[in-house]
Coordinates of C-alpha atoms and ligand atoms in Angstrom, one line a residue:
X32 CA 47.3 16.7 -70.7
X33 CA 44.4 18.7 -69.4
X34 CA 44.2 19.4 -65.7
X35 CA 42.9 16.6 -63.4
X36 CA 39.2 17.8 -63.4
X37 CA 38.9 18.0 -67.2
X38 CA 39.7 14.4 -68.3
X39 CA 36.2 13.9 -69.9
X40 CA 37.1 16.2 -72.8
X41 CA 40.7 15.3 -73.2
X42 CA 41.7 15.7 -76.9
X43 CA 44.3 17.8 -78.8
X44 CA 41.7 20.2 -80.1
X45 CA 40.2 20.8 -76.7
X46 CA 43.6 21.4 -75.2
X47 CA 44.2 24.0 -78.0
X48 CA 40.8 25.7 -77.5
X49 CA 41.3 25.8 -73.7
X50 CA 44.8 27.1 -74.1
X51 CA 43.5 29.9 -76.3
X52 CA 40.8 30.7 -73.8
X53 CA 43.0 30.7 -70.7
X54 CA 45.6 32.9 -72.4
X55 CA 43.0 35.5 -73.5
X56 CA 41.0 35.3 -70.2
X57 CA 44.2 36.2 -68.3
X58 CA 45.0 39.0 -70.7
X59 CA 41.5 40.4 -70.2
X60 CA 41.7 39.9 -66.4
X61 CA 38.4 38.0 -66.7
X62 CA 36.5 37.4 -63.5
X63 CA 37.6 33.9 -62.3
X64 CA 34.0 32.9 -61.5
X65 CA 33.1 33.5 -65.1
X66 CA 36.2 31.9 -66.6
X67 CA 35.8 28.7 -64.5
X68 CA 32.3 28.3 -66.0
X69 CA 33.4 29.0 -69.6
X70 CA 36.3 26.6 -69.6
X71 CA 33.9 23.6 -69.7
X72 CA 30.7 23.0 -71.7
X73 CA 27.4 23.3 -69.9
X74 CA 26.0 20.1 -71.4
X75 CA 27.8 17.1 -72.9
X76 CA 25.7 14.2 -74.2
X77 CA 27.1 10.8 -75.3
X78 CA 24.8 8.4 -77.1
X79 CA 25.2 5.0 -78.7
X80 CA 23.6 4.5 -82.1
X81 CA 22.7 1.0 -83.3
X82 CA 22.0 0.7 -87.0
X83 CA 21.4 -2.3 -89.3
X84 CA 24.0 -2.9 -92.0
X85 CA 22.8 -3.3 -95.6
X86 CA 24.9 -6.4 -96.1
X87 CA 22.9 -8.5 -93.6
X88 CA 25.8 -8.7 -91.2
X89 CA 23.6 -7.5 -88.4
X90 CA 23.5 -4.5 -86.1
X91 CA 26.5 -2.3 -85.4
X92 CA 26.7 0.5 -82.8
X93 CA 28.4 3.9 -83.2
X94 CA 29.1 6.7 -80.7
X95 CA 27.4 10.0 -81.1
X96 CA 27.9 13.3 -79.3
X97 CA 26.2 16.7 -78.8
X98 CA 27.9 19.3 -76.7
X99 CA 26.3 22.7 -75.7
X100 CA 28.9 25.0 -74.4
X101 CA 26.9 28.1 -73.3
X102 CA 23.2 28.2 -72.8
X103 CA 23.0 31.8 -71.6
X104 CA 22.2 33.9 -74.6
X105 CA 19.5 32.0 -76.4
X106 CA 19.4 28.6 -78.1
X107 CA 22.7 26.9 -79.0
X108 CA 23.9 26.4 -82.5
X109 CA 26.5 24.3 -84.2
X110 CA 27.2 21.7 -86.9
X111 CA 27.2 18.0 -86.8
X112 CA 30.3 16.2 -88.0
X113 CA 30.5 12.6 -89.3
X114 CA 34.2 11.5 -89.2
X115 CA 36.1 8.4 -88.1
X116 CA 38.1 10.3 -85.4
X117 CA 35.2 12.3 -83.8
X118 CA 35.4 12.2 -80.0
X119 CA 33.8 14.1 -77.1
X120 CA 36.8 16.4 -76.6
X121 CA 36.9 17.5 -80.3
X122 CA 33.2 18.2 -80.3
X123 CA 33.5 20.1 -77.0
X124 CA 36.3 22.2 -78.5
X125 CA 34.3 23.0 -81.6
X126 CA 31.3 23.9 -79.4
X127 CA 33.5 26.4 -77.5
X128 CA 34.7 27.9 -80.8
X129 CA 31.1 28.3 -81.9
X130 CA 30.3 30.3 -78.7
X131 CA 33.0 32.8 -79.5
X132 CA 32.2 32.9 -83.2
X133 CA 28.5 33.7 -82.6
X134 CA 29.5 36.4 -80.1
X135 CA 32.0 37.9 -82.5
X136 CA 29.5 38.4 -85.2
X137 CA 26.8 39.4 -82.7
X138 CA 24.4 36.5 -83.3
X139 CA 22.1 35.6 -80.3
X140 CA 23.2 31.9 -80.0
X141 CA 25.5 30.0 -77.6
X142 CA 27.9 27.5 -79.2
X143 CA 27.2 23.8 -79.7
X144 CA 28.5 21.0 -81.8
X145 CA 27.7 17.4 -82.6
X146 CA 29.2 14.4 -84.1
X147 CA 29.1 10.7 -84.9
X148 CA 32.3 8.6 -84.9
X149 CA 31.9 7.1 -88.4
X150 CA 33.5 7.3 -91.8
X151 CA 30.5 8.3 -93.9
X152 CA 32.3 7.3 -97.1
X153 CA 32.1 3.7 -96.0
X154 CA 28.3 3.7 -95.5
X155 CA 25.6 3.5 -98.1
X156 CA 23.0 6.3 -98.4
X157 CA 20.5 4.1 -96.6
X158 CA 22.9 3.4 -93.8
X159 CA 23.6 7.1 -93.3
X160 CA 19.9 7.8 -93.2
X161 CA 19.4 5.1 -90.5
X162 CA 22.3 6.4 -88.4
X163 CA 21.1 10.0 -88.8
X164 CA 17.5 9.2 -87.7
X165 CA 18.6 7.2 -84.7
X166 CA 21.2 9.8 -83.7
X167 CA 18.4 12.4 -83.9
X168 CA 16.0 10.3 -81.8
X169 CA 18.7 9.8 -79.1
X170 CA 19.4 13.6 -78.7
X171 CA 15.8 14.7 -79.4
X172 CA 15.1 16.1 -75.9
X173 CA 18.1 18.4 -76.2
X174 CA 17.4 19.9 -79.6
X175 CA 14.7 22.2 -81.0
X176 CA 14.2 25.6 -82.5
X177 CA 14.4 27.3 -79.1
X178 CA 16.9 24.8 -77.6
X179 CA 19.7 23.8 -79.9
X180 CA 19.8 24.0 -83.7
X181 CA 22.2 21.7 -85.6
X182 CA 23.7 22.4 -89.1
X183 CA 26.0 20.6 -91.5
X184 CA 29.7 20.2 -90.8
X185 CA 32.4 17.8 -92.1
X186 CA 30.8 14.7 -93.5
X187 CA 27.2 15.9 -93.3
X188 CA 25.1 17.9 -95.8
X189 CA 21.7 19.2 -96.8
X190 CA 20.3 15.7 -97.1
X191 CA 21.4 14.8 -93.5
X192 CA 19.8 18.0 -92.3
X193 CA 16.5 17.0 -94.1
X194 CA 16.5 13.6 -92.3
X195 CA 17.1 15.2 -88.9
X196 CA 14.3 17.7 -89.6
X197 CA 11.9 14.9 -90.7
X198 CA 12.7 12.7 -87.7
X199 CA 12.2 15.5 -85.3
X200 CA 9.0 16.6 -87.0
X201 CA 7.6 13.0 -86.9
X202 CA 8.3 12.8 -83.2
X203 CA 6.8 16.2 -82.2
X204 CA 3.8 15.7 -84.4
X205 CA 4.2 18.7 -86.7
X206 CA 6.6 20.0 -89.4
X207 CA 9.4 22.0 -87.7
X208 CA 11.8 23.4 -90.3
X209 CA 13.5 25.6 -87.7
X210 CA 15.1 22.7 -85.8
X211 CA 18.0 22.6 -88.3
X212 CA 19.7 25.0 -90.7
X213 CA 21.5 24.1 -93.9
X214 CA 18.4 22.2 -95.2
X215 CA 17.4 22.0 -98.8
X216 CA 15.6 25.2 -99.9
X217 CA 12.5 23.1 -100.6
X218 CA 12.2 22.5 -96.9
X219 CA 12.7 26.1 -95.8
X220 CA 16.5 26.1 -96.2
X221 CA 18.2 29.4 -97.1
X222 CA 18.9 29.8 -100.8
X223 CA 22.4 31.0 -99.9
X224 CA 23.4 28.7 -97.0
X225 CA 25.4 26.2 -99.1
X226 CA 27.9 28.8 -100.3
X227 CA 27.7 31.0 -97.1
X228 CA 30.9 29.9 -95.3
X229 CA 33.2 30.1 -98.4
X230 CA 31.5 33.3 -99.6
X231 CA 31.8 34.9 -96.2
X232 CA 35.5 34.0 -96.0
X233 CA 36.2 35.5 -99.4
X234 CA 34.2 38.6 -98.5
X235 CA 37.0 39.4 -96.1
X236 CA 39.7 38.8 -98.7
X237 CA 39.9 42.5 -100.0
X238 CA 40.3 44.0 -96.6
X239 CA 42.7 41.4 -95.3
X240 CA 44.8 41.4 -98.5
X241 CA 44.9 45.2 -98.3
X242 CA 46.2 44.9 -94.8
X243 CA 49.2 42.8 -96.0
X244 CA 49.8 44.8 -99.2
X245 CA 48.5 42.1 -101.5
X246 CA 46.4 43.0 -104.6
X247 CA 43.4 40.6 -104.9
X248 CA 43.5 40.7 -108.7
X249 CA 45.9 37.9 -109.7
X250 CA 46.8 37.0 -106.1
X251 CA 47.8 33.3 -106.0
X252 CA 45.5 31.4 -103.6
X253 CA 45.9 27.8 -102.3
X254 CA 42.8 26.1 -100.9
X255 CA 43.0 23.0 -98.7
X256 CA 39.8 21.0 -98.7
X257 CA 37.2 21.0 -101.5
X258 CA 34.0 20.3 -99.5
X259 CA 31.3 22.7 -98.6
X260 CA 33.7 25.4 -97.4
X261 CA 36.7 24.9 -99.7
X262 CA 34.9 24.6 -103.0
X263 CA 32.8 27.8 -102.5
X264 CA 35.8 29.6 -101.1
X265 CA 37.8 28.6 -104.3
X266 CA 34.9 29.7 -106.5
X267 CA 34.4 33.0 -104.8
X268 CA 38.2 33.7 -104.8
X269 CA 38.4 33.1 -108.5
X270 CA 35.3 35.2 -109.2
X271 CA 36.9 38.0 -107.1
X272 CA 39.9 38.0 -109.6
X273 CA 42.4 35.9 -107.6
X274 CA 44.2 33.0 -109.2
X275 CA 43.5 29.7 -107.4
X276 CA 46.7 27.8 -108.1
X277 CA 46.1 24.8 -105.8
X278 CA 43.1 22.8 -104.4
X279 CA 43.0 19.5 -102.5
X280 CA 40.8 17.1 -100.7
X281 CA 41.4 13.9 -98.8
X282 CA 42.5 12.1 -102.0
X283 CA 45.3 14.6 -102.7
X284 CA 45.8 17.9 -104.4
X285 CA 46.5 19.7 -107.7
X286 CA 48.7 22.6 -108.6
X287 CA 48.4 24.8 -111.7
X288 CA 50.5 27.9 -111.9
X289 CA 48.2 29.5 -114.5
X290 CA 45.1 29.0 -112.2
X291 CA 42.8 26.0 -111.8
X292 CA 39.4 26.0 -113.6
X293 CA 37.2 25.8 -110.5
X294 CA 34.0 25.4 -112.4
X295 CA 35.5 22.3 -114.0
X296 CA 36.7 21.0 -110.6
X297 CA 33.1 21.4 -109.3
X298 CA 31.7 19.5 -112.2
X299 CA 34.2 16.7 -111.6
X300 CA 33.5 16.5 -107.9
X301 CA 29.7 16.3 -108.5
X302 CA 30.3 13.3 -110.6
X303 CA 33.1 11.5 -108.8
X304 CA 32.8 12.7 -105.1
X305 CA 36.6 13.4 -104.9
X306 CA 39.2 15.3 -106.9
X307 CA 41.0 12.0 -107.8
X308 CA 41.3 11.8 -111.6
X309 CA 40.7 15.6 -112.2
X310 CA 43.1 16.6 -114.9
X311 CA 43.2 20.4 -114.1
X312 CA 46.8 20.5 -112.8
X313 CA 49.8 18.6 -111.5
X314 CA 49.3 16.2 -108.6
X315 CA 50.6 17.4 -105.2
X316 CA 50.0 16.2 -101.7
X317 CA 48.3 18.1 -98.9
X318 CA 51.6 18.8 -97.1
X319 CA 53.1 20.5 -100.2
X320 CA 49.9 22.6 -100.7
X321 CA 50.4 24.2 -97.3
X322 CA 54.0 25.4 -98.1
X323 CA 53.3 26.5 -101.7
X324 CA 54.7 29.7 -103.1
X325 CA 51.5 31.8 -103.0
X326 CA 50.1 34.9 -101.5
X327 CA 47.0 33.5 -99.7
X328 CA 46.5 30.2 -98.0
X329 CA 43.0 29.0 -97.1
X330 CA 42.9 25.9 -95.0
X331 CA 39.3 24.6 -95.4
X332 CA 39.5 21.0 -94.4
X333 CA 40.3 19.8 -91.0
X334 CA 41.9 20.9 -87.7
X335 CA 45.5 20.9 -86.6
X336 CA 47.1 21.1 -90.1
X337 CA 49.5 24.0 -89.4
X338 CA 51.8 23.0 -86.6
X339 CA 55.2 23.8 -85.2
X340 CA 56.6 21.3 -87.7
X341 CA 55.4 23.0 -90.9
X342 CA 54.5 26.6 -90.0
X343 CA 58.1 27.7 -90.7
X344 CA 57.7 26.5 -94.3
X345 CA 54.6 28.5 -95.1
X346 CA 55.2 31.1 -97.9
X347 CA 51.8 32.7 -98.0
X348 CA 51.6 36.2 -96.4
X349 CA 47.9 35.8 -95.6
X350 CA 46.1 32.8 -94.0
X351 CA 42.3 32.8 -94.0
X352 CA 41.0 30.0 -91.8
X353 CA 37.9 28.4 -93.4
X354 CA 38.3 25.2 -91.3
X355 CA 37.9 25.2 -87.5
X356 CA 41.1 25.0 -85.5
X357 CA 43.6 24.5 -88.5
X358 CA 46.4 26.3 -86.7
X359 CA 48.0 25.2 -83.4
X360 CA 49.1 27.7 -80.8
X361 CA 52.7 27.0 -81.5
X362 CA 52.2 27.5 -85.2
X363 CA 50.5 30.8 -84.5
X364 CA 53.6 32.1 -82.8
X365 CA 55.9 31.0 -85.7
X366 CA 53.5 32.6 -88.2
X367 CA 53.3 35.8 -86.3
X368 CA 57.1 36.0 -86.0
X369 CA 57.3 35.6 -89.8
X370 CA 54.8 38.5 -90.3
X371 CA 52.0 36.3 -91.7
X372 CA 48.5 37.7 -91.1
X373 CA 46.2 35.0 -89.8
X374 CA 42.4 35.8 -90.1
X375 CA 41.2 33.4 -87.4
X376 CA 38.5 30.7 -87.8
X377 CA 36.1 32.3 -85.3
X378 CA 35.9 35.4 -87.6
X379 CA 36.9 34.0 -91.0
X380 CA 34.4 31.2 -91.2
X381 CA 31.5 32.9 -89.4
X382 CA 29.6 33.3 -92.6
X383 CA 28.1 29.8 -92.2
X384 CA 26.5 30.5 -88.8
X385 CA 25.5 34.0 -89.9
X386 CA 23.4 32.6 -92.8
X387 CA 22.2 29.8 -90.6
X388 CA 20.9 32.5 -88.3
X389 CA 19.1 34.1 -91.2
X390 CA 17.6 30.7 -92.1
X391 CA 16.4 30.1 -88.5
X392 CA 14.8 33.5 -88.4
X393 CA 13.1 32.9 -91.8
X394 CA 11.8 29.5 -90.7
X395 CA 10.3 31.0 -87.5
X396 CA 8.6 33.7 -89.5
X397 CA 7.6 31.5 -92.5
X398 CA 9.2 34.1 -94.7
X399 CA 12.0 33.5 -97.2
X400 CA 14.5 36.2 -98.1
X401 CA 16.0 36.5 -101.6
X402 CA 19.6 35.6 -102.3
X403 CA 20.7 39.2 -102.8
X404 CA 19.2 40.2 -99.5
X405 CA 21.0 37.4 -97.7
X406 CA 24.4 38.0 -99.4
X407 CA 24.1 41.8 -98.7
X408 CA 23.4 41.2 -95.0
X409 CA 26.1 38.6 -94.8
X410 CA 28.7 40.9 -96.2
X411 CA 27.6 43.7 -93.9
X412 CA 27.9 41.5 -90.8
X413 CA 31.3 40.0 -91.8
X414 CA 32.9 43.3 -92.6
X415 CA 31.6 45.0 -89.5
X416 CA 32.9 42.1 -87.4
X417 CA 36.3 42.4 -89.1
X418 CA 36.5 46.1 -88.5
X419 CA 35.6 45.6 -84.8
X420 CA 38.2 42.9 -84.4
X421 CA 40.8 45.1 -86.0
X422 CA 39.9 47.9 -83.6
X423 CA 40.4 45.6 -80.6
X424 CA 43.7 44.4 -82.1
X425 CA 44.9 48.0 -82.3
X426 CA 43.8 48.9 -78.8
X427 CA 45.4 45.8 -77.2
X428 CA 48.3 45.7 -79.7
X429 CA 47.7 42.1 -80.5
X430 CA 47.1 39.6 -83.3
X431 CA 43.7 39.1 -84.9
X432 CA 43.0 35.8 -83.1
X433 CA 43.6 37.2 -79.7
X434 CA 41.5 40.3 -80.6
X435 CA 38.6 38.2 -81.9
X436 CA 38.6 36.1 -78.8
X437 CA 38.7 39.2 -76.5
X438 CA 35.7 40.5 -78.3
X439 CA 33.8 37.2 -78.2
X440 CA 34.6 36.3 -74.7
X441 CA 33.8 39.7 -73.4
X442 CA 30.3 39.6 -74.9
X443 CA 29.6 36.2 -73.3
X444 CA 31.0 37.2 -70.0
X445 CA 28.8 40.3 -70.0
X446 CA 25.7 38.1 -70.6
X447 CA 26.7 35.7 -67.8
X448 CA 27.2 38.6 -65.4
X449 CA 23.9 40.2 -66.3
X450 CA 22.0 37.0 -65.6
X451 CA 23.8 36.0 -62.4
X452 CA 23.8 32.5 -60.8
X453 CA 20.6 30.5 -60.4
X454 CA 19.3 30.0 -57.7
Ligands
LIG1013 P1 33.1 18.7 -96.0 O1 32.9 17.4 -95.4 O2 32.0 19.3 -96.8 O3 34.5 18.8 -96.7 C1 35.7 18.5 -96.1 C2 36.8 18.6 -97.2 O4 38.1 18.4 -96.6 C3 36.6 17.4 -98.2 O5 37.0 17.9 -99.5 C4 37.6 16.4 -97.7 O6 38.0 15.5 -98.7 C5 38.7 17.2 -97.2 N1 39.5 16.6 -96.2 C6 39.2 15.9 -95.1 N2 40.2 15.5 -94.4 C7 41.3 16.0 -95.0 C8 42.7 16.0 -94.8 N3 43.2 15.3 -93.7 N4 43.5 16.6 -95.7 C9 43.0 17.3 -96.7 N5 41.7 17.4 -97.0 C10 40.9 16.7 -96.2 O7 33.3 19.7 -94.7 P2 33.1 21.3 -94.6 O8 31.7 21.5 -94.2 O9 33.6 21.9 -95.9 O10 34.0 21.7 -93.4 C11 35.4 21.9 -93.5 C12 35.9 22.6 -92.3 O11 35.3 23.9 -92.2 C13 35.7 21.9 -91.0 O12 36.8 22.2 -90.2 C14 34.5 22.6 -90.5 O13 34.4 22.4 -89.1 C15 34.7 24.0 -90.9 N6 33.5 24.8 -91.1 C16 32.4 24.4 -91.8 C17 31.3 25.2 -92.0 C18 30.2 24.8 -92.8 O14 29.3 25.7 -93.0 N7 30.1 23.6 -93.4 C19 31.2 26.4 -91.3 C20 32.3 26.8 -90.5 C21 33.4 26.0 -90.4

């Protein structure tokens, strides 16, 4: 239960995000005037989205959200999620995480997030298009290249971004690619955005593995989630010489002690949309995947999967969080006591927003960078952020999540202090 004044955003993920923030703010002795402001988002928008069903049963309405957490350092940035359990509190929590993430990698954005409470797998392509266009129209005054720039998240993809960009462009009267990132390359999308989050995550594998005495070559890796993040994390991990022994999605998982053929899994998913029916290993469920005997666990699906109930069963020595908020605060304590190194979401999955930032810069300049330029810069930013977080962890004698948050919150607090209060 959140404190009385914060009922609007009540949700398990918001309570987690706020709990993390309060703990770190206290540790940093953060100015209470600043922490009061950062505990809640600056803007929270709720819209209703009517859309016509294909089957002629009439018009249905959905809830949509866009939350902008901090507007101090430039435009806000964050993905849009389509999922059946999306709510304002979850979106607000994810917006807060985005603020810290951008600050940790030194990108000049505040955090935002959006969502529509809908199961996209139950809608036709035409219905998703109608929902997307109306959602965009409802939030249009609050987004734009210099205001707030959406990107894909769970349940949305390049095509959804293309429809947002088109709707926005039609309304403002000119083509505006910089209003979203994660677009198809034909519309000014970055050639390396699709793989960016998974690639960025795995770019940290050598240094993180080294820190826990694991050799990347042959290291057994389990990846939960085989969407945008999970599939490219699995691919990059196998290309780096690790052995991906387990993968999963919402339909269930697979285990293969000799290593799963990730290319074959990608081909399967392109054809069938889920891993169901893929014959590359033995069937396991998602709960089993989290406690598998392996060196590295990469949760890349949804939030709150590692909890006080199952953290004690984790056998991996290294957890790299591709998903946002996969580990609860209670699970963190258990994992720390077991000596498991957790590379936290706000650092580990920052490759997505980093390449989104490149895409936005490229769109504003009408100049496209090559894949090798993008990947080189991504690696440089990720490894510098990792080193800086490690340095903070050493100084404060703390875990990586706390250190990353100290770094991110400090940067945002400095910006707030420098601007002062208007009027
Ligand atoms: P996606 O929709 O492309 O894929 C999600 C995957 O997780 C799918 O394979 C789905 O089947 C699976 N899944 C969903 N619910 C599950 C469950 N309960 N158990 C097991 N698997 C489940 O989404 P995505 O873009 O890959 O995002 C995944 C996570 O990564 C989210 O937490 C998101 O916020 C985070 N993230 C995404 C990006 C990005 O660039 N897309 C960047 C940073 C963080």
